[in-house]
């Protein structure tokens, strides 16, 4: 554990921390990985943390969250946790393979890395460095762009642990993999998980990621995920975020898709302190399909930011994007969706929409869907709406006997449902649908999570109430 | 059952209903006819409780209670049903969920237990038959993608599900083909009892061949200008509204 005095900036702290801990950070790293990390820290030194003068960060003021006196746990401590004592799966019809990151480190009951009969490898990134160095070497930092922003560079430099998933060719992984990210600590922590998911040719897998925080302490999570979806392979990625108000989460995901690769991403943000999700997708193949869906529900002073970038590099690919938000109280949300169609990407179809409901005058949404097109034979559309609940529909429902609150609930749920019904697994769709209704009724607490049953005696409660209007 | 006295209603300072009077008793069927823009739908909306209209004068009594004090949901739970001229599409709200919620809210108001799942599905099927809806309605979103005629049938289906005391059907016949018209009218007739009442707003005498009214009222410029029995509708069909206008002008010049 590193204790650093607070009179120097976090940037300097991080640079010093890197210098001091090279041995730990480079453990089991190949020469080329060490080069990558050295280059990444140099990049971070050059560009620093992003700030609001940068166009991409204009509306995401991260600076106040860099001020806390965070602890950085670089030393691998053997973590002895009985996973089932912390949580148990609450979705009865959902049979998943569960992996857990606890304060950014992989925790496990039996083994840190599992190889299934079909050859699929699931487990700790750190352990994979030791056991499958050739796979890591081949893919590490090949999809993440360290120059995207200082956080990505920093994560690369400090990459130690995270989730590693490898699906070999021609394998359909039937069981969904459930990735649980828990922050639960009494100290203020800064964690930087690094995930790597490789889906080889003709294979397919479904991932369900859940981001949770169980305590009220300040925490900062700078997570980077690299994903390769190789030719004709498929990845469904469902992400549920239910975070406490003092948690800061940056989630940057890079996806590389080869010919005919298919991605479906669903991001459901139910509660947040400060969340920014960056989804950076390279359609680096022909006939790719990328479907990006998102729903964000925020109230009080919560902040949710979704930045997406879809890069059409080659012909005949389709991308479709639908993000929807309901904002109450003084909540703030940002949506920035960029679709780039490069000169070679003829016959691209790109559709993008962002729709929002503001329940108060003080809630704000900044939405910026944009297209940049350099090919001439393409079909693209984009649009954004911001509105209130439909009065005509409210009256129609009430005229049938539904109370005002009930009618409002039903309409808000209906608004969200367009995204929820895109979730590919039925049991999960039903369960997440229920969570969204609960959230809208103001009954969802941080200990009532999609997959977890918190056994702690005094669960953290915080009030969420979208229903009171 | 329903007494409307000297009702004056405006929207955006524009007066639409001007000294409107009507009394409807249990067991009766009233028809209201009148040219476009006369205020028929406005009347229906005000009875159902739409708050965009301002009642500047007069009162509406329903079962002796002051209706204007009640929010729309309470009116519905008290047995008032409005069949909309333009039913609203509500994407994402399934018919089954909508109807189950509505039925249970009304049951709760009456102090009854919520309806069980199986009983509810049985009720849906039974009432679908009444308006001869063959398609799978349950999982479809309310009115979304329904044809004009389907929307109107859906209104009568909802009426059957909620079993109201006073139904106001605003041009439920327009947009229906001849078979659908007969089906809808049959549905309404089957729901008729000596204890409930119906007000049908229509432009066409044809509907009144099926749903035979006790009274026909002609509305013009925000009020009822002529009332009669079913023969008035036939006369109106023959002579048109000019006949009413001329009569009014003649009266005015006396
Ligand atoms: N929301 C509104 N805002 C402004 N004016 C309105 C509104 N609703 C109705 N009106 C006006 O009130 C008048 C009466 O409308 P209403 O819909 O009640 O007529 P109607 O008799 O039902 O006509 P139709 O036979 O065409 O259905 C019309 O002049 C209409 O333009
Ligand atoms: Mg009308």
XYZ file of C-alpha atoms and ligand atoms in Angstrom:
755
model
C 0.000 0.000 0.000
C 1.297 3.431 -0.893
C 0.733 6.480 1.246
C 1.401 9.724 -0.504
C 1.088 13.185 0.921
C -1.674 15.334 -0.488
C 0.241 18.458 -1.367
C 1.218 17.167 -4.782
C -1.193 16.709 -7.652
C -2.581 13.325 -8.515
C -0.689 13.436 -11.790
C 2.647 13.770 -10.018
C 1.619 11.132 -7.517
C 0.843 8.707 -10.281
C 4.131 9.359 -12.055
C 6.042 8.823 -8.826
C 4.031 5.748 -8.024
C 4.936 4.287 -11.410
C 8.637 4.968 -10.933
C 8.655 3.434 -7.500
C 6.707 0.312 -8.359
C 8.069 -0.779 -11.709
C 8.967 -4.148 -10.332
C 5.391 -4.825 -9.361
C 3.891 -3.291 -12.469
C 6.187 -5.195 -14.812
C 5.782 -8.536 -13.071
C 5.546 -11.308 -15.695
C 5.485 -8.672 -18.438
C 7.337 -9.353 -21.680
C 9.808 -6.891 -23.068
C 7.266 -5.494 -25.514
C 4.667 -5.056 -22.773
C 7.172 -3.166 -20.679
C 7.827 -0.929 -23.667
C 4.110 -0.328 -24.040
C 3.811 0.620 -20.373
C 6.808 2.940 -20.493
C 5.380 4.622 -23.565
C 1.978 4.873 -21.910
C 3.331 6.606 -18.808
C 5.236 8.991 -21.067
C 2.000 9.706 -22.900
C 0.244 10.316 -19.604
C 3.029 12.625 -18.521
C 2.606 14.515 -21.773
C -1.189 14.894 -21.822
C -2.126 14.570 -18.139
C -5.711 14.157 -16.998
C -8.391 15.485 -19.326
C -9.983 18.820 -18.434
C -12.975 20.823 -19.566
C -11.040 22.812 -22.118
C -10.859 19.689 -24.251
C -13.858 19.297 -26.539
C -14.407 15.667 -25.542
C -14.398 16.603 -21.849
C -16.108 19.960 -22.049
C -19.146 18.697 -20.165
C -17.381 16.131 -17.982
C -15.717 17.981 -15.187
C -13.583 15.303 -13.625
C -11.226 17.630 -11.754
C -13.054 17.741 -8.396
C -12.893 13.946 -8.253
C -9.115 13.879 -8.629
C -8.628 15.717 -5.361
C -9.350 13.056 -2.772
C -6.500 11.373 -0.965
C -6.819 8.037 -2.678
C -5.088 4.814 -1.712
C -3.477 2.804 -4.501
C -3.099 -0.902 -3.925
C -0.448 -2.109 -6.314
C 0.816 -4.965 -4.207
C -1.025 -8.157 -4.883
C -2.369 -9.319 -1.594
C -3.736 -12.811 -1.496
C -7.381 -12.030 -1.030
C -9.150 -14.628 0.966
C -12.809 -14.061 0.393
C -15.689 -16.411 0.494
C -17.469 -14.988 -2.528
C -20.790 -16.484 -1.576
C -20.686 -14.696 1.742
C -20.671 -11.388 -0.097
C -23.252 -12.083 -2.704
C -25.371 -14.694 -4.255
C -27.051 -14.681 -7.598
C -30.619 -13.507 -7.354
C -31.789 -14.287 -10.848
C -33.267 -17.758 -10.550
C -33.421 -18.621 -14.255
C -30.067 -17.163 -15.028
C -27.279 -19.666 -14.989
C -24.055 -17.719 -15.267
C -20.383 -18.242 -14.762
C -19.499 -15.624 -12.163
C -16.222 -13.765 -11.886
C -15.563 -10.979 -9.448
C -13.359 -7.924 -9.269
C -13.157 -6.666 -5.719
C -11.708 -3.172 -5.436
C -10.181 -3.701 -8.848
C -8.549 -7.062 -8.046
C -9.666 -10.489 -9.148
C -10.976 -12.574 -6.288
C -11.840 -16.236 -6.416
C -12.782 -19.220 -4.402
C -10.959 -22.077 -6.075
C -8.827 -20.980 -8.942
C -7.885 -17.650 -10.487
C -8.162 -18.964 -14.028
C -10.600 -21.530 -15.362
C -10.245 -23.358 -18.632
C -13.577 -24.783 -19.745
C -13.807 -28.066 -21.655
C -14.361 -26.154 -24.884
C -11.079 -24.284 -24.409
C -12.557 -21.027 -23.206
C -10.393 -19.348 -20.587
C -11.964 -17.130 -17.943
C -10.338 -15.495 -14.976
C -7.713 -13.113 -13.705
C -5.726 -10.981 -16.129
C -2.778 -11.116 -13.760
C -2.823 -14.895 -13.688
C -3.221 -15.046 -17.470
C -0.026 -13.018 -17.833
C 1.710 -15.903 -16.139
C -0.087 -18.779 -17.831
C -0.965 -17.465 -21.298
C 1.642 -14.772 -22.003
C 1.427 -15.335 -25.762
C -2.288 -14.466 -25.855
C -1.859 -11.364 -23.738
C 1.200 -10.307 -25.691
C -0.700 -10.628 -28.961
C -3.624 -8.478 -27.876
C -2.626 -6.228 -25.001
C -3.019 -2.558 -25.919
C -3.626 -3.445 -29.557
C -7.168 -1.997 -29.445
C -6.955 0.579 -26.653
C -5.725 3.978 -27.775
C -3.471 5.552 -25.196
C -3.776 8.915 -26.859
C -7.582 8.960 -26.466
C -7.119 10.568 -23.065
C -4.804 10.504 -20.062
C -6.946 7.975 -18.224
C -6.462 5.356 -20.904
C -2.692 5.905 -20.953
C -2.606 5.756 -17.164
C -4.583 2.536 -17.090
C -2.250 0.961 -19.627
C 0.821 1.962 -17.625
C -0.642 0.513 -14.427
C -2.323 -2.532 -15.962
C -1.977 -5.358 -13.442
C -5.229 -7.146 -12.996
C -8.751 -7.350 -14.335
C -10.860 -9.889 -16.155
C -9.402 -12.014 -18.907
C -11.670 -13.930 -21.245
C -10.516 -15.907 -24.222
C -12.879 -17.816 -26.509
C -11.081 -19.956 -29.110
C -12.392 -20.432 -32.662
C -15.753 -22.062 -33.432
C -17.048 -22.085 -29.874
C -20.501 -21.003 -28.811
C -20.262 -20.313 -25.099
C -23.775 -21.143 -23.918
C -23.447 -19.951 -20.372
C -23.320 -16.192 -19.894
C -20.305 -14.847 -18.048
C -21.206 -12.546 -15.237
C -18.601 -10.009 -14.253
C -19.150 -8.318 -10.944
C -17.201 -5.199 -10.111
C -17.510 -4.358 -6.470
C -16.016 -1.461 -4.652
C -16.318 -2.096 -0.949
C -13.858 -0.457 1.340
C -13.655 1.996 4.178
C -10.684 3.792 2.659
C -10.747 6.038 -0.353
C -9.410 3.931 -3.190
C -8.265 4.545 -6.720
C -8.540 1.372 -8.791
C -7.612 0.677 -12.399
C -8.851 -2.668 -13.636
C -7.762 -3.687 -17.099
C -9.920 -6.220 -18.928
C -9.183 -8.138 -22.078
C -11.842 -10.126 -23.942
C -10.925 -12.051 -27.059
C -13.595 -13.774 -29.127
C -11.941 -15.719 -31.917
C -13.450 -16.535 -35.344
C -16.996 -17.954 -35.524
C -17.403 -17.924 -31.768
C -19.937 -16.254 -29.569
C -20.314 -15.232 -25.945
C -22.568 -13.174 -23.707
C -21.170 -11.043 -20.905
C -23.096 -9.388 -18.134
C -21.085 -6.773 -16.263
C -22.347 -5.271 -13.067
C -20.723 -2.199 -11.564
C -21.516 -1.767 -7.900
C -20.310 0.096 -4.924
C -21.319 -0.972 -1.488
C -19.961 1.794 0.678
C -20.309 5.523 0.903
C -16.572 6.173 0.860
C -15.088 8.075 -2.062
C -13.807 5.745 -4.707
C -12.401 6.259 -8.160
C -12.431 3.524 -10.736
C -10.598 4.025 -14.004
C -11.444 0.884 -15.952
C -10.292 0.051 -19.457
C -11.605 -2.903 -21.423
C -10.197 -4.138 -24.702
C -12.320 -6.397 -26.861
C -11.582 -8.189 -30.083
C -14.472 -9.734 -31.976
C -12.827 -11.667 -34.749
C -14.367 -12.739 -38.068
C -17.955 -13.876 -37.887
C -17.859 -13.871 -34.109
C -20.425 -12.396 -31.810
C -20.398 -10.644 -28.460
C -23.387 -9.556 -26.384
C -22.362 -7.236 -23.626
C -24.878 -6.132 -21.022
C -23.707 -3.687 -18.457
C -25.610 -2.721 -15.329
C -24.436 0.190 -13.231
C -25.737 0.774 -9.740
C -23.242 2.975 -7.997
C -23.269 4.954 -4.773
C -23.193 8.708 -4.793
C -19.548 9.064 -3.774
C -18.195 6.807 -6.433
C -16.569 7.940 -9.610
C -16.487 5.492 -12.454
C -14.769 5.895 -15.786
C -15.390 3.024 -18.053
C -13.575 3.042 -21.337
C -14.201 0.177 -23.704
C -12.427 -0.364 -26.995
C -13.880 -2.846 -29.435
C -12.272 -4.061 -32.619
C -14.571 -5.903 -35.024
C -13.338 -7.948 -37.959
C -15.353 -9.118 -41.002
C -18.978 -10.008 -40.178
C -18.380 -9.590 -36.460
C -21.367 -8.623 -34.414
C -21.606 -6.624 -31.211
C -24.669 -5.872 -29.133
C -24.034 -3.600 -26.199
C -26.586 -2.619 -23.571
C -25.626 -0.131 -20.891
C -28.125 0.359 -18.074
C -27.221 3.046 -15.586
C -29.582 2.875 -12.652
C -27.724 4.924 -10.088
C -24.558 6.872 -10.267
C -22.354 9.183 -8.429
C -20.268 10.281 -11.351
C -20.160 7.916 -14.311
C -18.629 8.296 -17.698
C -18.851 5.469 -20.200
C -16.748 5.674 -23.320
C -17.463 3.148 -25.999
C -14.978 3.243 -28.832
C -15.736 0.880 -31.665
C -13.656 0.180 -34.746
C -15.583 -1.587 -37.465
C -12.412 -2.817 -39.045
C -14.016 -5.389 -41.288
C -16.766 -5.742 -43.869
C -20.320 -6.682 -43.007
C -19.971 -5.872 -39.336
C -22.888 -5.073 -37.132
C -22.732 -2.959 -33.989
C -25.862 -2.346 -31.937
C -25.418 0.025 -29.057
C -28.232 0.555 -26.604
C -28.301 2.490 -23.390
C -30.678 3.670 -20.721
C -29.738 6.057 -17.939
C -31.879 6.994 -14.988
C -30.578 9.734 -12.759
C -31.856 11.960 -10.006
C -30.580 14.087 -7.109
C -27.189 15.384 -8.268
C -26.155 12.274 -10.147
C -24.089 12.594 -13.286
C -24.064 10.160 -16.197
C -22.124 10.631 -19.364
C -22.137 8.333 -22.363
C -19.634 8.980 -25.104
C -19.707 6.669 -28.058
C -17.530 6.579 -31.111
C -18.272 4.232 -33.982
C -15.638 4.181 -36.671
C -16.733 2.686 -39.997
C -13.464 1.839 -41.718
C -14.577 -0.641 -44.375
C -17.663 -1.165 -46.595
C -21.024 -2.794 -45.868
C -21.266 -2.471 -42.131
C -24.231 -1.413 -40.045
C -24.280 0.449 -36.790
C -27.337 1.250 -34.799
C -27.442 3.260 -31.651
C -30.252 4.116 -29.264
C -29.654 5.776 -25.892
C -32.487 6.956 -23.692
C -32.521 8.843 -20.429
C -34.919 9.922 -17.700
C -33.614 12.692 -15.485
C -35.092 14.017 -12.283
C -34.159 16.674 -9.708
C -30.821 18.282 -10.558
C -29.390 15.276 -12.363
C -27.132 15.906 -15.312
C -26.511 13.701 -18.274
C -24.362 13.939 -21.336
C -24.695 12.005 -24.538
C -22.125 12.405 -27.231
C -22.311 9.990 -30.096
C -19.956 10.233 -32.985
C -20.198 8.133 -36.094
C -17.307 8.303 -38.490
C -17.678 6.911 -41.996
C -14.273 6.710 -43.669
C -13.724 7.046 -47.379
C -13.552 3.289 -47.952
C -16.675 2.560 -45.926
C -19.156 2.575 -48.799
C -22.656 1.131 -48.260
C -22.528 1.946 -44.590
C -25.798 2.109 -42.694
C -25.530 4.135 -39.528
C -28.441 5.077 -37.360
C -28.203 6.977 -34.131
C -30.767 8.367 -31.717
C -30.773 9.819 -28.246
C -34.054 10.504 -26.472
C -34.551 12.107 -23.109
C -37.278 12.914 -20.648
C -36.639 15.667 -18.168
C -38.905 15.562 -15.144
C -37.845 18.893 -13.655
C -36.656 22.261 -14.918
C -33.376 21.760 -13.122
C -32.407 18.457 -14.686
C -30.149 18.870 -17.676
C -29.113 16.871 -20.685
C -26.459 17.823 -23.144
C -26.860 15.758 -26.228
C -24.669 15.791 -29.263
C -25.201 13.149 -31.884
C -22.891 13.729 -34.786
C -21.858 12.196 -38.055
C -18.694 12.631 -39.998
C -18.979 11.131 -43.457
C -16.270 10.799 -46.084
C -17.888 8.106 -48.250
C -20.622 8.971 -50.752
C -22.786 5.869 -50.874
C -24.078 5.631 -47.307
C -27.321 5.745 -45.358
C -26.978 7.621 -42.120
C -29.355 9.298 -39.765
C -29.103 10.814 -36.357
C -31.302 12.710 -34.007
C -31.940 13.730 -30.454
C -35.077 14.580 -28.538
C -35.639 16.140 -25.165
C -39.124 16.324 -23.769
C -41.570 15.765 -20.980
C -44.027 12.941 -20.558
C -46.762 12.930 -23.163
C -49.819 14.687 -21.697
C -52.241 13.080 -24.122
C -51.045 9.651 -23.103
C -51.228 10.599 -19.416
C -54.852 11.640 -19.832
C -55.703 8.512 -21.782
C -54.333 6.296 -19.007
C -55.963 8.292 -16.227
C -59.283 8.258 -18.033
C -59.180 4.474 -17.601
C -58.796 4.744 -13.848
C -55.018 4.770 -13.443
C -53.837 7.178 -10.771
C -51.476 9.948 -11.797
C -48.391 8.300 -10.259
C -49.248 4.976 -11.744
C -49.793 6.475 -15.195
C -46.515 8.355 -14.967
C -44.702 5.182 -13.924
C -46.175 3.244 -16.775
C -45.140 5.881 -19.314
C -41.631 6.164 -17.930
C -41.292 2.424 -17.972
C -42.617 2.309 -21.514
C -40.026 4.866 -22.518
C -37.258 2.730 -21.042
C -38.694 -0.481 -22.410
C -37.594 0.272 -25.955
C -34.052 -0.260 -24.718
C -34.738 -2.993 -22.159
C -36.468 -5.214 -24.695
C -33.231 -5.331 -26.671
C -31.554 -7.361 -23.905
C -30.945 -10.733 -25.521
C -31.444 -13.084 -22.538
C -35.031 -13.360 -21.409
C -34.417 -14.049 -17.705
C -32.149 -11.055 -17.561
C -34.501 -8.891 -19.564
C -37.303 -9.615 -17.094
C -35.079 -9.094 -14.076
C -33.551 -5.880 -15.349
C -36.996 -4.675 -16.395
C -38.124 -5.191 -12.799
C -35.110 -3.322 -11.510
C -35.883 -0.406 -13.774
C -39.492 -0.275 -12.534
C -38.287 -0.442 -8.974
C -35.850 2.335 -9.669
C -38.587 4.439 -11.219
C -40.821 3.852 -8.212
C -37.981 4.931 -5.949
C -37.611 1.536 -4.322
C -34.215 0.447 -5.552
C -31.414 0.675 -3.048
C -27.757 0.035 -3.544
C -28.055 -3.289 -1.756
C -30.798 -4.494 -3.980
C -28.774 -5.203 -6.992
C -29.247 -7.086 -10.165
C -27.365 -10.105 -9.091
C -26.280 -9.546 -5.601
C -27.853 -10.179 -2.346
C -25.980 -8.119 0.162
C -25.538 -10.068 3.365
C -24.122 -7.239 5.363
C -26.199 -6.378 8.389
C -26.404 -2.665 7.785
C -26.686 -2.215 4.071
C -25.973 1.187 2.688
C -29.211 2.869 1.771
C -29.625 5.904 -0.302
C -32.830 7.402 -1.429
C -33.770 7.438 -4.988
C -37.089 8.773 -5.866
C -38.251 9.404 -9.368
C -41.852 8.836 -8.363
C -42.504 11.706 -6.053
C -43.459 14.283 -8.639
C -77.307 10.136 -13.493
C -75.692 13.047 -15.327
C -76.799 16.630 -15.158
C -74.965 19.344 -17.018
C -76.165 22.810 -16.142
C -75.269 26.089 -17.851
C -71.804 24.846 -18.663
C -69.347 27.308 -20.148
C -65.924 26.085 -21.194
C -62.976 27.866 -22.786
C -59.558 27.027 -24.033
C -56.964 29.766 -24.460
C -59.614 32.408 -23.772
C -61.740 31.035 -26.599
C -65.194 30.007 -25.439
C -66.231 26.661 -26.877
C -69.183 25.484 -24.795
C -71.721 28.235 -24.260
C -74.494 27.567 -21.777
C -74.599 23.842 -22.436
C -77.375 21.848 -20.734
C -78.066 18.120 -20.750
C -79.634 15.533 -18.493
C -79.028 11.807 -18.913
C -80.895 9.239 -16.821
C -80.034 5.612 -16.140
C -81.036 3.289 -18.954
C -81.044 6.001 -21.602
C -79.140 6.381 -24.835
C -78.513 9.898 -26.059
C -77.091 10.832 -29.426
C -75.322 14.140 -30.006
C -74.861 15.328 -33.554
C -73.550 18.581 -34.911
C -71.167 20.145 -37.393
C -67.382 19.977 -37.087
C -65.839 22.214 -34.494
C -69.072 22.689 -32.539
C -67.569 21.446 -29.290
C -68.717 17.812 -29.094
C -65.296 16.403 -28.285
C -64.673 19.278 -25.921
C -67.809 18.305 -24.017
C -66.695 14.681 -23.863
C -63.207 15.677 -22.622
C -64.595 17.966 -19.947
C -66.841 15.189 -18.630
C -63.849 12.835 -18.528
C -61.720 15.439 -16.737
C -59.201 16.803 -19.223
C -57.595 19.744 -17.457
C -56.558 21.798 -20.452
C -60.102 23.128 -20.662
C -61.280 25.822 -18.300
C -64.805 25.637 -16.930
C -65.829 29.225 -16.420
C -69.439 28.669 -15.429
C -71.981 25.988 -14.656
C -71.740 22.533 -13.139
C -71.767 18.858 -13.899
C -73.432 16.528 -11.440
C -72.874 12.805 -11.687
C -74.839 10.553 -9.369
C -75.544 13.764 -7.469
C -71.829 14.500 -6.936
C -69.965 17.509 -8.283
C -67.925 15.924 -11.034
C -65.728 18.927 -11.719
C -63.963 18.485 -8.378
C -62.708 15.022 -9.244
C -59.514 14.052 -11.085
C -59.982 11.967 -14.243
C -59.008 8.692 -12.563
C -61.658 9.108 -9.866
C -64.282 9.805 -12.514
C -63.242 6.627 -14.298
C -63.392 4.638 -11.058
C -66.847 6.111 -10.442
C -67.945 4.603 -13.745
C -67.367 7.219 -16.422
C -65.862 6.012 -19.679
C -64.762 8.065 -22.663
C -64.363 6.379 -26.000
C -61.858 8.703 -27.655
C -62.353 10.161 -31.120
C -58.602 9.878 -31.582
C -57.242 7.122 -29.318
C -53.642 7.762 -28.286
C -50.833 5.405 -29.236
C -48.685 4.446 -26.249
C -45.597 2.523 -27.357
C -44.134 0.235 -24.716
C -47.322 -0.180 -22.662
C -48.884 -3.527 -23.434
C -52.666 -3.837 -23.651
C -52.615 -6.599 -21.045
C -50.578 -4.571 -18.570
C -52.678 -1.478 -19.207
C -56.004 -3.246 -18.783
C -54.900 -5.247 -15.779
C -53.713 -2.074 -14.069
C -56.945 -0.262 -14.960
C -59.196 -3.118 -13.797
C -57.287 -3.423 -10.533
C -57.227 0.298 -9.839
C -60.999 0.340 -10.226
C -61.364 -2.772 -8.063
C -59.166 -1.253 -5.385
C -61.354 1.855 -5.398
C -64.357 -0.349 -4.808
C -62.586 -2.205 -2.014
C -62.168 -5.410 -4.013
C -59.144 -7.707 -4.167
C -56.979 -7.522 -7.328
C -58.086 -9.865 -10.079
C -56.070 -13.073 -10.404
C -53.936 -13.742 -13.467
C -56.055 -16.557 -14.855
C -59.331 -14.732 -14.249
C -57.939 -11.673 -15.929
C -56.895 -13.573 -19.046
C -60.337 -15.170 -19.166
C -61.934 -11.745 -18.927
C -59.723 -10.427 -21.743
C -60.700 -13.331 -23.997
C -64.381 -12.985 -23.217
C -64.442 -9.248 -23.951
C -62.342 -9.668 -27.085
C -65.049 -11.960 -28.385
C -67.655 -9.328 -27.714
C -66.048 -6.980 -30.231
C -64.790 -9.854 -32.391
C -61.108 -9.047 -31.988
C -59.265 -12.083 -33.305
C -55.732 -10.854 -33.146
C -53.391 -11.314 -30.211
C -54.035 -8.120 -28.363
C -52.397 -8.813 -25.022
C -48.782 -8.154 -25.864
C -49.340 -5.338 -28.298
C -48.659 -1.799 -27.213
C -51.747 0.314 -26.622
C -53.068 1.419 -30.035
C -49.595 1.333 -31.546
C -49.774 0.442 -35.195
C -53.526 -0.255 -34.928
C -55.553 0.630 -37.995
C -58.191 3.336 -37.594
C -60.919 0.739 -37.239
C -58.908 -1.383 -34.806
C -58.404 1.615 -32.572
C -62.143 2.180 -32.395
C -62.819 -1.480 -31.675
C -60.179 -1.281 -28.980
C -62.092 1.549 -27.318
C -65.215 -0.596 -27.091
C -63.122 -3.509 -25.887
C -61.816 -1.334 -23.041
C -65.337 -0.203 -22.290
C -66.362 -3.852 -22.000
C -63.414 -4.587 -19.708
C -64.164 -1.677 -17.372
C -67.941 -2.046 -17.353
C -68.770 1.652 -16.907
C -72.007 3.278 -15.750
C -71.854 6.199 -18.142
C -70.164 5.828 -21.502
C -69.474 8.677 -23.846
C -68.523 7.420 -27.277
C -66.965 10.131 -29.388
C -67.345 9.225 -33.057
C -66.639 5.602 -32.373
C -68.311 4.844 -35.714
C -66.084 6.955 -37.925
C -63.468 5.002 -39.796
C -65.293 1.705 -39.366
C -66.278 -0.484 -42.296
C -69.853 -1.757 -42.440
C -69.126 -5.044 -40.668
C -67.048 -3.365 -37.990
C -69.801 -0.807 -37.452
C -72.296 -3.601 -36.821
C -69.858 -5.390 -34.499
C -69.130 -2.261 -32.488
C -72.822 -1.367 -32.257
C -73.685 -4.910 -31.164
C -70.989 -4.681 -28.534
C -72.444 -1.457 -27.183
C -75.955 -2.917 -27.206
C -74.856 -6.003 -25.310
C -73.338 -3.815 -22.622
C -76.571 -1.834 -22.215
C -78.535 -2.318 -19.004
C -81.255 -0.416 -17.240
C -78.654 0.911 -14.815
C -76.163 2.395 -17.216
C -76.350 5.085 -19.854
C -74.639 5.905 -23.125
C -73.995 9.133 -24.969
C -72.985 8.579 -28.581
C -71.458 11.418 -30.545
C -71.772 10.797 -34.266
C -72.056 12.396 -37.662
C -73.987 9.514 -39.190
C -77.569 8.504 -38.762
C -76.520 4.997 -39.864
C -75.039 4.181 -36.446
C -78.348 5.054 -34.848
C -80.022 2.281 -36.841
C -77.968 -0.093 -34.721
C -77.740 1.792 -31.444
C -81.227 3.169 -31.188
C -81.218 6.386 -29.161
C -83.934 7.608 -26.816
C -82.952 11.188 -27.525
C -81.158 12.959 -30.343
C -79.617 16.369 -29.714
C -78.266 18.743 -32.276
C -75.337 20.776 -31.085
C -74.376 23.998 -32.752
C -71.848 26.604 -31.696
C -71.287 25.271 -28.202
C -74.809 24.358 -27.158
C -77.756 22.107 -27.864
C -80.095 23.885 -30.233
C -82.593 21.148 -30.944
C -83.617 17.885 -29.301
C -85.926 15.131 -30.405
C -86.231 11.367 -30.773
C -84.540 9.121 -33.344
C -86.549 10.716 -36.152
C -84.610 13.937 -35.681
C -81.471 12.147 -36.852
C -83.229 10.989 -40.007
C -84.526 14.481 -40.686
C -81.040 15.882 -40.135
C -79.552 13.391 -42.555
C -82.052 14.505 -45.211
C -81.943 18.234 -44.685
C -78.410 18.873 -43.448
C -77.258 21.442 -40.922
C -78.336 24.401 -43.087
C -81.829 23.570 -42.037
C -80.868 24.041 -38.377
C -78.960 27.236 -39.134
C -81.917 28.714 -41.009
C -84.242 27.838 -38.166
C -81.871 29.481 -35.702
C -81.583 32.601 -37.817
C -85.338 32.752 -38.240
C -85.781 32.518 -34.473
C -83.106 35.140 -33.908
C -84.764 37.616 -36.266
C -88.132 37.385 -34.544
N -56.534 21.928 -27.472
C -57.196 22.885 -28.142
N -56.603 24.071 -28.343
C -57.237 25.046 -29.021
N -58.442 24.906 -29.540
C -59.081 23.750 -29.392
C -58.490 22.667 -28.675
N -59.340 21.644 -28.669
C -60.421 22.058 -29.352
N -60.261 23.315 -29.784
C -61.212 24.093 -30.579
O -62.483 23.962 -30.005
C -63.484 23.874 -31.012
C -64.335 22.639 -30.759
O -63.568 21.481 -31.008
P -64.150 20.028 -30.807
O -63.048 19.083 -31.034
O -64.817 19.982 -29.484
O -65.212 19.930 -31.957
P -66.099 18.702 -32.421
O -67.491 19.147 -32.334
O -65.740 17.499 -31.686
O -65.670 18.574 -33.945
P -65.546 17.272 -34.887
O -66.900 16.949 -35.358
O -64.688 17.740 -36.009
O -64.918 16.205 -34.096
C -62.766 23.867 -32.335
O -62.815 25.165 -32.869
C -61.352 23.503 -31.969
O -60.435 24.072 -32.860
Mg -64.841 15.722 -32.160
